[in-house]
Coordinates of C-alpha atoms and ligand atoms in Angstrom, one line a residue:
M1 CA 51.2 85.2 -8.6
K2 CA 49.3 82.0 -8.0
P3 CA 45.9 82.4 -5.5
F4 CA 47.1 79.5 -3.5
D5 CA 50.6 81.2 -3.4
K6 CA 49.1 84.7 -2.1
I7 CA 47.2 82.7 0.6
L8 CA 50.7 81.3 2.2
K9 CA 52.2 84.5 1.3
D10 CA 49.0 86.5 3.4
N11 CA 49.6 83.9 6.1
K12 CA 52.9 84.8 7.0
A13 CA 52.4 88.6 6.9
W14 CA 49.2 88.1 8.9
A15 CA 51.4 86.1 11.7
A16 CA 54.5 89.2 11.7
Q17 CA 51.7 91.3 12.0
M18 CA 50.1 89.5 15.0
V19 CA 53.4 89.2 16.9
A20 CA 54.4 92.3 16.0
S21 CA 51.4 93.8 18.1
D22 CA 51.3 90.9 20.7
P23 CA 54.5 89.2 21.7
D24 CA 52.9 86.6 23.6
Y25 CA 49.8 86.3 21.4
F26 CA 50.4 82.7 19.8
K27 CA 52.0 81.5 22.9
R28 CA 49.1 82.3 24.8
L29 CA 46.5 81.0 22.2
A30 CA 48.3 77.6 22.1
E31 CA 48.3 76.6 25.2
I32 CA 44.5 76.8 26.0
Q33 CA 41.3 76.4 24.2
N34 CA 38.2 77.4 26.3
P35 CA 35.8 79.0 23.9
E36 CA 32.0 79.3 25.7
V37 CA 30.1 79.2 22.1
L38 CA 30.4 76.3 19.3
W39 CA 28.6 78.0 16.1
I40 CA 26.9 76.1 13.1
G41 CA 27.3 77.9 10.3
C42 CA 26.5 77.2 6.6
S43 CA 30.1 76.7 4.8
D44 CA 29.3 79.9 2.3
S45 CA 32.7 82.0 2.2
R46 CA 30.6 85.0 2.6
V47 CA 29.6 84.2 6.5
P48 CA 32.7 83.4 8.3
A49 CA 32.2 83.0 11.5
N50 CA 35.2 85.2 13.4
T51 CA 35.2 87.8 10.6
I52 CA 31.4 89.1 11.0
T53 CA 31.1 88.5 14.8
G54 CA 34.7 90.8 15.1
T55 CA 35.4 87.5 17.9
E56 CA 39.4 86.3 17.9
P57 CA 40.6 82.5 17.3
G58 CA 39.7 80.7 20.5
E59 CA 36.4 82.6 21.3
I60 CA 34.4 79.8 19.0
F61 CA 34.6 76.9 18.3
V62 CA 33.0 75.8 14.7
H63 CA 31.3 73.6 12.6
R64 CA 30.3 74.8 8.7
N65 CA 28.2 72.6 6.0
I66 CA 25.6 73.6 3.2
A67 CA 22.5 75.4 5.0
N68 CA 23.6 75.2 8.8
M69 CA 22.1 71.4 8.7
V70 CA 21.8 69.8 12.2
V71 CA 21.1 66.2 10.7
H72 CA 20.8 63.6 13.4
T73 CA 22.4 60.7 11.6
D74 CA 26.0 63.1 10.7
L75 CA 28.6 62.0 12.5
N76 CA 30.6 64.8 11.8
L77 CA 28.3 67.2 13.3
L78 CA 27.4 64.9 16.5
S79 CA 30.9 64.6 17.2
V80 CA 31.3 68.4 17.3
L81 CA 28.2 68.5 19.2
E82 CA 29.6 66.1 21.8
Y83 CA 33.0 67.7 22.1
A84 CA 31.9 71.4 22.5
V85 CA 29.1 70.1 25.0
N86 CA 30.6 67.5 27.3
V87 CA 34.4 68.8 27.1
L88 CA 34.6 72.4 26.0
K89 CA 31.6 73.3 28.1
V90 CA 30.3 75.5 25.8
K91 CA 27.3 77.8 27.2
H92 CA 26.0 78.9 24.0
I93 CA 24.9 77.4 20.6
I94 CA 24.2 79.3 17.7
V95 CA 23.0 78.1 14.3
C96 CA 23.4 81.1 11.9
G97 CA 22.0 80.6 8.6
H98 CA 21.9 83.2 6.0
Y99 CA 19.8 85.1 3.4
G100 CA 20.1 84.2 -0.2
C101 CA 21.7 80.6 0.7
G102 CA 22.2 78.6 -2.4
G103 CA 21.3 75.6 -0.3
V104 CA 17.9 76.9 0.5
K105 CA 17.4 77.6 -2.7
A106 CA 18.4 74.8 -4.5
A107 CA 16.2 72.8 -2.2
M108 CA 13.3 74.5 -3.9
N109 CA 13.5 73.4 -7.1
R110 CA 13.6 70.3 -8.5
H111 CA 17.1 69.8 -10.0
S112 CA 18.9 67.4 -9.7
I113 CA 22.7 68.2 -8.1
G114 CA 24.1 64.9 -8.2
I115 CA 24.7 63.8 -4.0
I116 CA 24.0 66.8 -2.5
N117 CA 20.1 66.0 -3.1
K118 CA 20.7 63.7 -0.5
W119 CA 21.8 66.6 1.9
I120 CA 19.4 69.1 0.7
R121 CA 16.3 66.6 1.0
N122 CA 16.7 67.5 4.7
I123 CA 15.9 71.2 3.9
K124 CA 12.8 69.8 1.5
D125 CA 11.4 68.3 4.5
V126 CA 11.7 71.8 6.0
Y127 CA 9.6 73.2 3.4
R128 CA 6.6 70.8 3.4
I129 CA 6.8 71.3 7.4
H130 CA 5.5 74.9 6.6
R131 CA 4.5 74.1 2.9
D132 CA 0.6 76.7 3.4
E133 CA 2.9 79.3 4.8
L134 CA 5.3 79.6 2.3
E135 CA 3.3 79.2 -0.8
S136 CA 0.8 82.1 0.6
I137 CA 4.3 84.2 0.0
T138 CA 4.4 85.2 -3.6
D139 CA 7.6 86.6 -4.3
E140 CA 10.3 84.4 -4.5
E141 CA 12.9 86.1 -2.8
S142 CA 10.9 87.1 0.8
R143 CA 9.8 83.3 0.3
T144 CA 13.4 82.2 0.2
N145 CA 14.0 84.3 2.7
K146 CA 11.3 83.2 4.6
L147 CA 12.6 79.4 4.5
V148 CA 15.9 80.5 5.5
E149 CA 14.5 81.8 8.8
L150 CA 12.4 78.6 9.4
N151 CA 15.2 76.6 8.3
V152 CA 17.9 77.8 11.2
Q153 CA 14.6 77.3 13.5
E154 CA 14.0 73.9 12.7
Q155 CA 17.7 73.0 13.2
V156 CA 17.6 74.6 16.5
M157 CA 14.9 72.3 17.3
N158 CA 16.9 70.0 16.0
L159 CA 19.8 70.3 18.5
A160 CA 17.1 70.2 21.1
K161 CA 16.0 66.6 20.5
T162 CA 19.3 65.8 20.8
S163 CA 20.6 63.2 24.1
I164 CA 23.8 65.2 23.8
V165 CA 21.8 68.6 24.6
Q166 CA 18.7 67.2 27.0
T167 CA 21.5 66.3 28.9
A168 CA 23.4 69.2 29.5
W169 CA 20.1 70.9 30.3
K170 CA 19.7 68.5 32.9
H171 CA 22.5 68.3 34.6
D172 CA 24.5 71.4 33.8
H173 CA 21.9 74.1 32.6
R174 CA 23.2 75.1 29.2
P175 CA 23.8 75.2 26.7
Y176 CA 21.1 78.2 25.8
L177 CA 20.3 77.6 21.9
H178 CA 19.9 80.6 19.7
G179 CA 18.7 80.7 15.9
W180 CA 20.2 83.6 14.2
V181 CA 20.0 84.8 10.2
Y182 CA 22.9 87.0 8.3
G183 CA 22.5 89.2 6.1
L184 CA 24.6 89.5 3.2
Q185 CA 23.3 92.6 1.8
D186 CA 23.9 95.1 5.5
G187 CA 26.2 92.3 7.0
I188 CA 23.8 92.3 10.3
I189 CA 22.2 89.4 12.1
K190 CA 18.7 89.0 13.3
Q191 CA 17.5 87.2 16.0
V192 CA 15.2 84.3 14.9
S193 CA 15.3 81.8 17.9
D194 CA 16.1 81.0 21.4
I195 CA 15.8 78.1 23.5
A196 CA 17.0 78.1 27.4
P197 CA 17.9 74.9 28.8
G198 CA 15.2 72.8 30.2
S199 CA 13.0 74.3 27.6
H200 CA 9.4 71.7 27.0
F201 CA 9.5 72.0 23.2
D202 CA 7.5 68.5 22.3
E203 CA 7.3 65.9 25.0
L204 CA 7.5 62.9 21.7
Y205 CA 11.5 64.3 21.3
E206 CA 11.8 64.7 24.8
F207 CA 13.8 61.4 26.8
D208 CA 12.3 60.8 30.3
N209 CA 15.6 58.9 31.5
L210 CA 18.3 61.0 30.9
Ligands
CO301 CO1 24.3 79.3 2.9

């Protein structure tokens, strides 16, 4: 059987199994979407949001891209963010990176890989900001993993810089922002940053008229 056919067959088996254990499962889910969490993760196939957190459909609103970036001109990310914050009214936003991230590795070398260069350049900018700290780490894998952590922290900051988040902070005292890094080796998530609603992080980016 082709992999494509197998996916469809497995889908039918999964749906039947869910109904067998809970006849109203899909009826209930179809009626309402009320997640409390927005997840911004890496597209990497080994880091599926629901699976690694043991959550069910309906619990997490998900956006994924290469290296879990929050790029302030990315219309896709901004649309997801605005919908999650202003319509779903999520209480938490998690940026979840992972050790051994291919996007982060690509940012640390000089090979051109086509249009992805433009995306990866955002990670190179994170490297440049933390160059001294990173280049003091001699082991290559440790240095990559440090950049994974710093990149997540930077993307959490990028969320805090948006007027979408700052407006919700001011008027609704949410969402909390969290930076996590998932370990492919052990399946464990490490917390690397937390920003509470209304936190002052850098006045240069804090709007005074929201
Ligand atoms: Co990745």
